[in-house]
């Protein structure tokens, strides 16, 4: 046990190398998706033509295809009671080309009382995204009122104001996924959260940019419960069990890039790129990747670059694993682990923070403040250059084989001006890491999916030396 050994290697020299901002570069596309063929509208079982579509009224059956027609200009759309089955989900897709949904207010696309469906923008030949969705206020895409078991993929969600700024017209969050307790006050008084559970949610391969609020807003929050303004008694927001958020590109968000709460079982957040987050610079809403209260699971292989707040902000409940994440140019802390008045912790849980690279943080590089929720393992992390402290802690950490340094040149990054934080030969991070597979068997690859270890030992940080 290494409860006081937070730093293995510390370089005391400080390099004055200037950092080139990368927020205006084209977004990294982690997706392997490629454009397919234009899906013909003749193959659709139903075509949406108006504002509201009720699956029960139009007799939508499991396994059928519902289409948005590229020839129709949509302002808003509400889909309710779209109910497939696990074996035969309903597919909602674009036909005839790229579909535009452009709303003047409130929201653009909303789902209510729906389950077992897929919203896919894959019916295009010359574009990665089959939907282009915008709104001047409210959620761009909202999945609410007891909607569950769904997949959302290949949407472009585009705010009308550059960087999500402006008093009006910027919209709120790109994708909102939650049923708010005030939508059934009596049901959500159940403190066990068994009355209704959202399950099996997959959000992947989307491009979300220039939103006034969060890029993604998943989970209601307030995990300990609270009295909602519209409810007479204390309520408890629902759990999300089975969440996957991956291969998304998020850029230029007014608030957090991705915010996750209440995903308290089987949650994985990975392969996402987040750039230029928190443009409105509103405290506690300007994080790159915010893992809030009531969240367990894995966060890995994410790239978070340039914003006004913390790169990764973490308030999870325990049994959490963070590995292979790259965080650079955070305006505040690179990684901030702190408690929350709404947090509930797993007493015998664990926190594993392995093989992350954190560079050029505006305040502290790595922070972990609380002692709740079980043991905390911090290993093989590479934390380089911070505006204040390289590390600050209030919690007891089992820590070893980390490098914390202000000396950029000694680390030997491949090309920091191009945000390329791979290691060059001679880096002290090579073959200096602990074998963390005994704690987390999933760490058999690095940020680029190359196998690790390659040499005689693990390298420190998110990248294995090629």
PDB file of N, CA and C in Angstrom, residues 379-439:
ATOM      1  N   UNK A 379      -2.227   5.132 -10.519  1.00  0.00           N
ATOM      2  CA  UNK A 379      -0.989   4.535 -11.007  1.00  0.00           C
ATOM      3  C   UNK A 379      -0.768   4.859 -12.482  1.00  0.00           C
ATOM      4  N   UNK A 380       0.487   4.992 -12.839  1.00  0.00           N
ATOM      5  CA  UNK A 380       0.918   5.106 -14.248  1.00  0.00           C
ATOM      6  C   UNK A 380       0.383   6.357 -14.940  1.00  0.00           C
ATOM      7  N   UNK A 381       0.084   7.402 -14.191  1.00  0.00           N
ATOM      8  CA  UNK A 381      -0.420   8.628 -14.797  1.00  0.00           C
ATOM      9  C   UNK A 381       0.721   9.595 -15.087  1.00  0.00           C
ATOM     10  N   UNK A 382       0.613  10.294 -16.208  1.00  0.00           N
ATOM     11  CA  UNK A 382       1.626  11.250 -16.644  1.00  0.00           C
ATOM     12  C   UNK A 382       0.998  12.638 -16.604  1.00  0.00           C
ATOM     13  N   UNK A 383       1.435  13.455 -15.663  1.00  0.00           N
ATOM     14  CA  UNK A 383       0.857  14.785 -15.450  1.00  0.00           C
ATOM     15  C   UNK A 383       1.961  15.811 -15.655  1.00  0.00           C
ATOM     16  N   UNK A 384       1.816  16.621 -16.691  1.00  0.00           N
ATOM     17  CA  UNK A 384       2.894  17.506 -17.124  1.00  0.00           C
ATOM     18  C   UNK A 384       2.382  18.941 -17.222  1.00  0.00           C
ATOM     19  N   UNK A 385       3.083  19.832 -16.568  1.00  0.00           N
ATOM     20  CA  UNK A 385       2.853  21.277 -16.636  1.00  0.00           C
ATOM     21  C   UNK A 385       1.461  21.677 -16.139  1.00  0.00           C
ATOM     22  N   UNK A 386       1.472  22.427 -15.059  1.00  0.00           N
ATOM     23  CA  UNK A 386       0.239  22.958 -14.490  1.00  0.00           C
ATOM     24  C   UNK A 386       0.479  24.392 -14.046  1.00  0.00           C
ATOM     25  N   UNK A 387      -0.561  25.208 -14.131  1.00  0.00           N
ATOM     26  CA  UNK A 387      -0.430  26.612 -13.783  1.00  0.00           C
ATOM     27  C   UNK A 387      -0.274  26.860 -12.306  1.00  0.00           C
ATOM     28  N   UNK A 388      -0.747  25.933 -11.468  1.00  0.00           N
ATOM     29  CA  UNK A 388      -0.632  26.077 -10.018  1.00  0.00           C
ATOM     30  C   UNK A 388       0.169  24.897  -9.477  1.00  0.00           C
ATOM     31  N   UNK A 389      -0.499  23.875  -8.979  1.00  0.00           N
ATOM     32  CA  UNK A 389       0.186  22.695  -8.475  1.00  0.00           C
ATOM     33  C   UNK A 389       0.032  21.536  -9.455  1.00  0.00           C
ATOM     34  N   UNK A 390       1.033  20.685  -9.482  1.00  0.00           N
ATOM     35  CA  UNK A 390       0.912  19.481 -10.291  1.00  0.00           C
ATOM     36  C   UNK A 390      -0.117  18.532  -9.695  1.00  0.00           C
ATOM     37  N   UNK A 391      -0.180  18.489  -8.379  1.00  0.00           N
ATOM     38  CA  UNK A 391      -1.140  17.604  -7.730  1.00  0.00           C
ATOM     39  C   UNK A 391      -1.553  18.186  -6.390  1.00  0.00           C
ATOM     40  N   UNK A 392      -2.786  17.899  -6.012  1.00  0.00           N
ATOM     41  CA  UNK A 392      -3.316  18.313  -4.721  1.00  0.00           C
ATOM     42  C   UNK A 392      -4.278  17.236  -4.267  1.00  0.00           C
ATOM     43  N   UNK A 393      -4.220  16.874  -3.020  1.00  0.00           N
ATOM     44  CA  UNK A 393      -5.082  15.785  -2.569  1.00  0.00           C
ATOM     45  C   UNK A 393      -5.526  16.007  -1.132  1.00  0.00           C
ATOM     46  N   UNK A 394      -6.726  15.523  -0.844  1.00  0.00           N
ATOM     47  CA  UNK A 394      -7.228  15.463   0.513  1.00  0.00           C
ATOM     48  C   UNK A 394      -7.582  14.040   0.878  1.00  0.00           C
ATOM     49  N   UNK A 395      -7.701  13.194  -0.140  1.00  0.00           N
ATOM     50  CA  UNK A 395      -8.004  11.791   0.077  1.00  0.00           C
ATOM     51  C   UNK A 395      -6.748  10.962   0.229  1.00  0.00           C
ATOM     52  N   UNK A 396      -6.898   9.792   0.825  1.00  0.00           N
ATOM     53  CA  UNK A 396      -5.794   8.840   0.955  1.00  0.00           C
ATOM     54  C   UNK A 396      -5.758   7.989  -0.308  1.00  0.00           C
ATOM     55  N   UNK A 397      -4.651   8.042  -1.006  1.00  0.00           N
ATOM     56  CA  UNK A 397      -4.528   7.372  -2.290  1.00  0.00           C
ATOM     57  C   UNK A 397      -3.463   6.287  -2.236  1.00  0.00           C
ATOM     58  N   UNK A 398      -3.750   5.155  -2.841  1.00  0.00           N
ATOM     59  CA  UNK A 398      -2.729   4.135  -3.082  1.00  0.00           C
ATOM     60  C   UNK A 398      -2.105   4.472  -4.429  1.00  0.00           C
ATOM     61  N   UNK A 399      -0.938   5.070  -4.390  1.00  0.00           N
ATOM     62  CA  UNK A 399      -0.386   5.699  -5.589  1.00  0.00           C
ATOM     63  C   UNK A 399       1.048   5.269  -5.817  1.00  0.00           C
ATOM     64  N   UNK A 400       1.365   4.949  -7.087  1.00  0.00           N
ATOM     65  CA  UNK A 400       2.739   4.625  -7.439  1.00  0.00           C
ATOM     66  C   UNK A 400       2.924   4.737  -8.942  1.00  0.00           C
ATOM     67  N   UNK A 401       4.177   4.816  -9.360  1.00  0.00           N
ATOM     68  CA  UNK A 401       4.559   4.793 -10.775  1.00  0.00           C
ATOM     69  C   UNK A 401       3.881   5.893 -11.593  1.00  0.00           C
ATOM     70  N   UNK A 402       3.713   7.057 -10.976  1.00  0.00           N
ATOM     71  CA  UNK A 402       3.220   8.234 -11.686  1.00  0.00           C
ATOM     72  C   UNK A 402       4.371   9.192 -11.947  1.00  0.00           C
ATOM     73  N   UNK A 403       4.258  10.001 -12.982  1.00  0.00           N
ATOM     74  CA  UNK A 403       5.204  11.087 -13.220  1.00  0.00           C
ATOM     75  C   UNK A 403       4.437  12.399 -13.152  1.00  0.00           C
ATOM     76  N   UNK A 404       4.879  13.288 -12.286  1.00  0.00           N
ATOM     77  CA  UNK A 404       4.351  14.644 -12.194  1.00  0.00           C
ATOM     78  C   UNK A 404       5.527  15.593 -12.422  1.00  0.00           C
ATOM     79  N   UNK A 405       5.451  16.422 -13.441  1.00  0.00           N
ATOM     80  CA  UNK A 405       6.590  17.283 -13.753  1.00  0.00           C
ATOM     81  C   UNK A 405       6.154  18.570 -14.433  1.00  0.00           C
ATOM     82  N   UNK A 406       6.887  19.630 -14.163  1.00  0.00           N
ATOM     83  CA  UNK A 406       6.701  20.894 -14.877  1.00  0.00           C
ATOM     84  C   UNK A 406       7.639  21.007 -16.075  1.00  0.00           C
ATOM     85  N   UNK A 407       8.549  20.068 -16.225  1.00  0.00           N
ATOM     86  CA  UNK A 407       9.559  20.137 -17.286  1.00  0.00           C
ATOM     87  C   UNK A 407       9.073  19.387 -18.524  1.00  0.00           C
ATOM     88  N   UNK A 408       8.567  20.118 -19.482  1.00  0.00           N
ATOM     89  CA  UNK A 408       8.012  19.505 -20.689  1.00  0.00           C
ATOM     90  C   UNK A 408       9.083  18.768 -21.484  1.00  0.00           C
ATOM     91  N   UNK A 409      10.246  19.377 -21.600  1.00  0.00           N
ATOM     92  CA  UNK A 409      11.266  18.835 -22.501  1.00  0.00           C
ATOM     93  C   UNK A 409      11.754  17.462 -22.059  1.00  0.00           C
ATOM     94  N   UNK A 410      11.785  17.213 -20.761  1.00  0.00           N
ATOM     95  CA  UNK A 410      12.291  15.932 -20.270  1.00  0.00           C
ATOM     96  C   UNK A 410      11.357  14.772 -20.592  1.00  0.00           C
ATOM     97  N   UNK A 411      10.081  15.066 -20.767  1.00  0.00           N
ATOM     98  CA  UNK A 411       9.106  13.999 -21.020  1.00  0.00           C
ATOM     99  C   UNK A 411       9.233  13.451 -22.431  1.00  0.00           C
ATOM    100  N   UNK A 412       9.648  14.316 -23.369  1.00  0.00           N
ATOM    101  CA  UNK A 412       9.852  13.933 -24.765  1.00  0.00           C
ATOM    102  C   UNK A 412       8.542  13.504 -25.448  1.00  0.00           C
ATOM    103  N   UNK A 413       7.574  14.436 -25.422  1.00  0.00           N
ATOM    104  CA  UNK A 413       6.373  14.246 -26.234  1.00  0.00           C
ATOM    105  C   UNK A 413       6.738  14.358 -27.701  1.00  0.00           C
ATOM    106  N   UNK A 414       5.955  13.732 -28.560  1.00  0.00           N
ATOM    107  CA  UNK A 414       6.274  13.705 -29.983  1.00  0.00           C
ATOM    108  C   UNK A 414       6.148  15.081 -30.628  1.00  0.00           C
ATOM    109  N   UNK A 415       5.041  15.796 -30.374  1.00  0.00           N
ATOM    110  CA  UNK A 415       4.863  17.129 -30.963  1.00  0.00           C
ATOM    111  C   UNK A 415       3.783  17.866 -30.186  1.00  0.00           C
ATOM    112  N   UNK A 416       4.184  18.598 -29.161  1.00  0.00           N
ATOM    113  CA  UNK A 416       3.186  19.248 -28.315  1.00  0.00           C
ATOM    114  C   UNK A 416       2.464  20.370 -29.045  1.00  0.00           C
ATOM    115  N   UNK A 417       3.105  20.985 -30.025  1.00  0.00           N
ATOM    116  CA  UNK A 417       2.443  22.066 -30.759  1.00  0.00           C
ATOM    117  C   UNK A 417       1.266  21.552 -31.577  1.00  0.00           C
ATOM    118  N   UNK A 418       1.283  20.269 -31.907  1.00  0.00           N
ATOM    119  CA  UNK A 418       0.178  19.647 -32.631  1.00  0.00           C
ATOM    120  C   UNK A 418      -0.661  18.739 -31.719  1.00  0.00           C
ATOM    121  N   UNK A 419      -0.508  18.941 -30.421  1.00  0.00           N
ATOM    122  CA  UNK A 419      -1.258  18.153 -29.432  1.00  0.00           C
ATOM    123  C   UNK A 419      -1.012  16.656 -29.583  1.00  0.00           C
ATOM    124  N   UNK A 420       0.182  16.296 -30.028  1.00  0.00           N
ATOM    125  CA  UNK A 420       0.555  14.894 -30.184  1.00  0.00           C
ATOM    126  C   UNK A 420       1.392  14.500 -28.970  1.00  0.00           C
ATOM    127  N   UNK A 421       0.752  13.856 -28.009  1.00  0.00           N
ATOM    128  CA  UNK A 421       1.406  13.543 -26.745  1.00  0.00           C
ATOM    129  C   UNK A 421       1.902  12.101 -26.674  1.00  0.00           C
ATOM    130  N   UNK A 422       2.146  11.512 -27.835  1.00  0.00           N
ATOM    131  CA  UNK A 422       2.834  10.224 -27.856  1.00  0.00           C
ATOM    132  C   UNK A 422       4.267  10.413 -27.377  1.00  0.00           C
ATOM    133  N   UNK A 423       4.880   9.324 -26.957  1.00  0.00           N
ATOM    134  CA  UNK A 423       6.227   9.380 -26.407  1.00  0.00           C
ATOM    135  C   UNK A 423       7.277   9.144 -27.485  1.00  0.00           C
ATOM    136  N   UNK A 424       8.391   9.861 -27.354  1.00  0.00           N
ATOM    137  CA  UNK A 424       9.542   9.619 -28.224  1.00  0.00           C
ATOM    138  C   UNK A 424      10.568   8.763 -27.483  1.00  0.00           C
ATOM    139  N   UNK A 425      11.470   8.126 -28.220  1.00  0.00           N
ATOM    140  CA  UNK A 425      12.517   7.345 -27.556  1.00  0.00           C
ATOM    141  C   UNK A 425      13.272   8.197 -26.539  1.00  0.00           C
ATOM    142  N   UNK A 426      13.615   7.584 -25.443  1.00  0.00           N
ATOM    143  CA  UNK A 426      14.340   8.280 -24.392  1.00  0.00           C
ATOM    144  C   UNK A 426      13.452   8.894 -23.339  1.00  0.00           C
ATOM    145  N   UNK A 427      12.145   8.821 -23.494  1.00  0.00           N
ATOM    146  CA  UNK A 427      11.241   9.365 -22.486  1.00  0.00           C
ATOM    147  C   UNK A 427      11.339   8.552 -21.196  1.00  0.00           C
ATOM    148  N   UNK A 428      11.379   9.228 -20.050  1.00  0.00           N
ATOM    149  CA  UNK A 428      11.423   8.492 -18.782  1.00  0.00           C
ATOM    150  C   UNK A 428      10.115   7.771 -18.466  1.00  0.00           C
ATOM    151  N   UNK A 429       9.080   7.989 -19.288  1.00  0.00           N
ATOM    152  CA  UNK A 429       7.811   7.294 -19.071  1.00  0.00           C
ATOM    153  C   UNK A 429       7.808   5.887 -19.659  1.00  0.00           C
ATOM    154  N   UNK A 430       8.803   5.573 -20.487  1.00  0.00           N
ATOM    155  CA  UNK A 430       8.832   4.281 -21.172  1.00  0.00           C
ATOM    156  C   UNK A 430       9.305   3.182 -20.219  1.00  0.00           C
ATOM    157  N   UNK A 431       8.535   2.114 -20.157  1.00  0.00           N
ATOM    158  CA  UNK A 431       8.875   0.934 -19.348  1.00  0.00           C
ATOM    159  C   UNK A 431       9.031   1.247 -17.863  1.00  0.00           C
ATOM    160  N   UNK A 432       8.347   2.290 -17.385  1.00  0.00           N
ATOM    161  CA  UNK A 432       8.456   2.644 -15.965  1.00  0.00           C
ATOM    162  C   UNK A 432       7.137   2.452 -15.219  1.00  0.00           C
ATOM    163  N   UNK A 433       6.135   1.912 -15.879  1.00  0.00           N
ATOM    164  CA  UNK A 433       4.833   1.763 -15.244  1.00  0.00           C
ATOM    165  C   UNK A 433       4.668   0.437 -14.525  1.00  0.00           C
ATOM    166  N   UNK A 434       3.674   0.401 -13.650  1.00  0.00           N
ATOM    167  CA  UNK A 434       3.301  -0.837 -12.969  1.00  0.00           C
ATOM    168  C   UNK A 434       2.364  -1.648 -13.863  1.00  0.00           C
ATOM    169  N   UNK A 435       2.361  -2.947 -13.675  1.00  0.00           N
ATOM    170  CA  UNK A 435       1.423  -3.807 -14.399  1.00  0.00           C
ATOM    171  C   UNK A 435       0.080  -3.735 -13.670  1.00  0.00           C
ATOM    172  N   UNK A 436      -0.830  -2.939 -14.212  1.00  0.00           N
ATOM    173  CA  UNK A 436      -2.100  -2.691 -13.531  1.00  0.00           C
ATOM    174  C   UNK A 436      -3.187  -3.685 -13.941  1.00  0.00           C
ATOM    175  N   UNK A 437      -2.828  -4.660 -14.761  1.00  0.00           N
ATOM    176  CA  UNK A 437      -3.830  -5.634 -15.188  1.00  0.00           C
ATOM    177  C   UNK A 437      -4.347  -6.473 -14.028  1.00  0.00           C
ATOM    178  N   UNK A 438      -3.582  -6.552 -12.957  1.00  0.00           N
ATOM    179  CA  UNK A 438      -4.070  -7.295 -11.797  1.00  0.00           C
ATOM    180  C   UNK A 438      -5.214  -6.561 -11.115  1.00  0.00           C
ATOM    181  N   UNK A 439      -5.299  -5.237 -11.334  1.00  0.00           N
ATOM    182  CA  UNK A 439      -6.421  -4.459 -10.823  1.00  0.00           C
ATOM    183  C   UNK A 439      -7.543  -4.348 -11.853  1.00  0.00           C
TER     184      UNK A 439
END
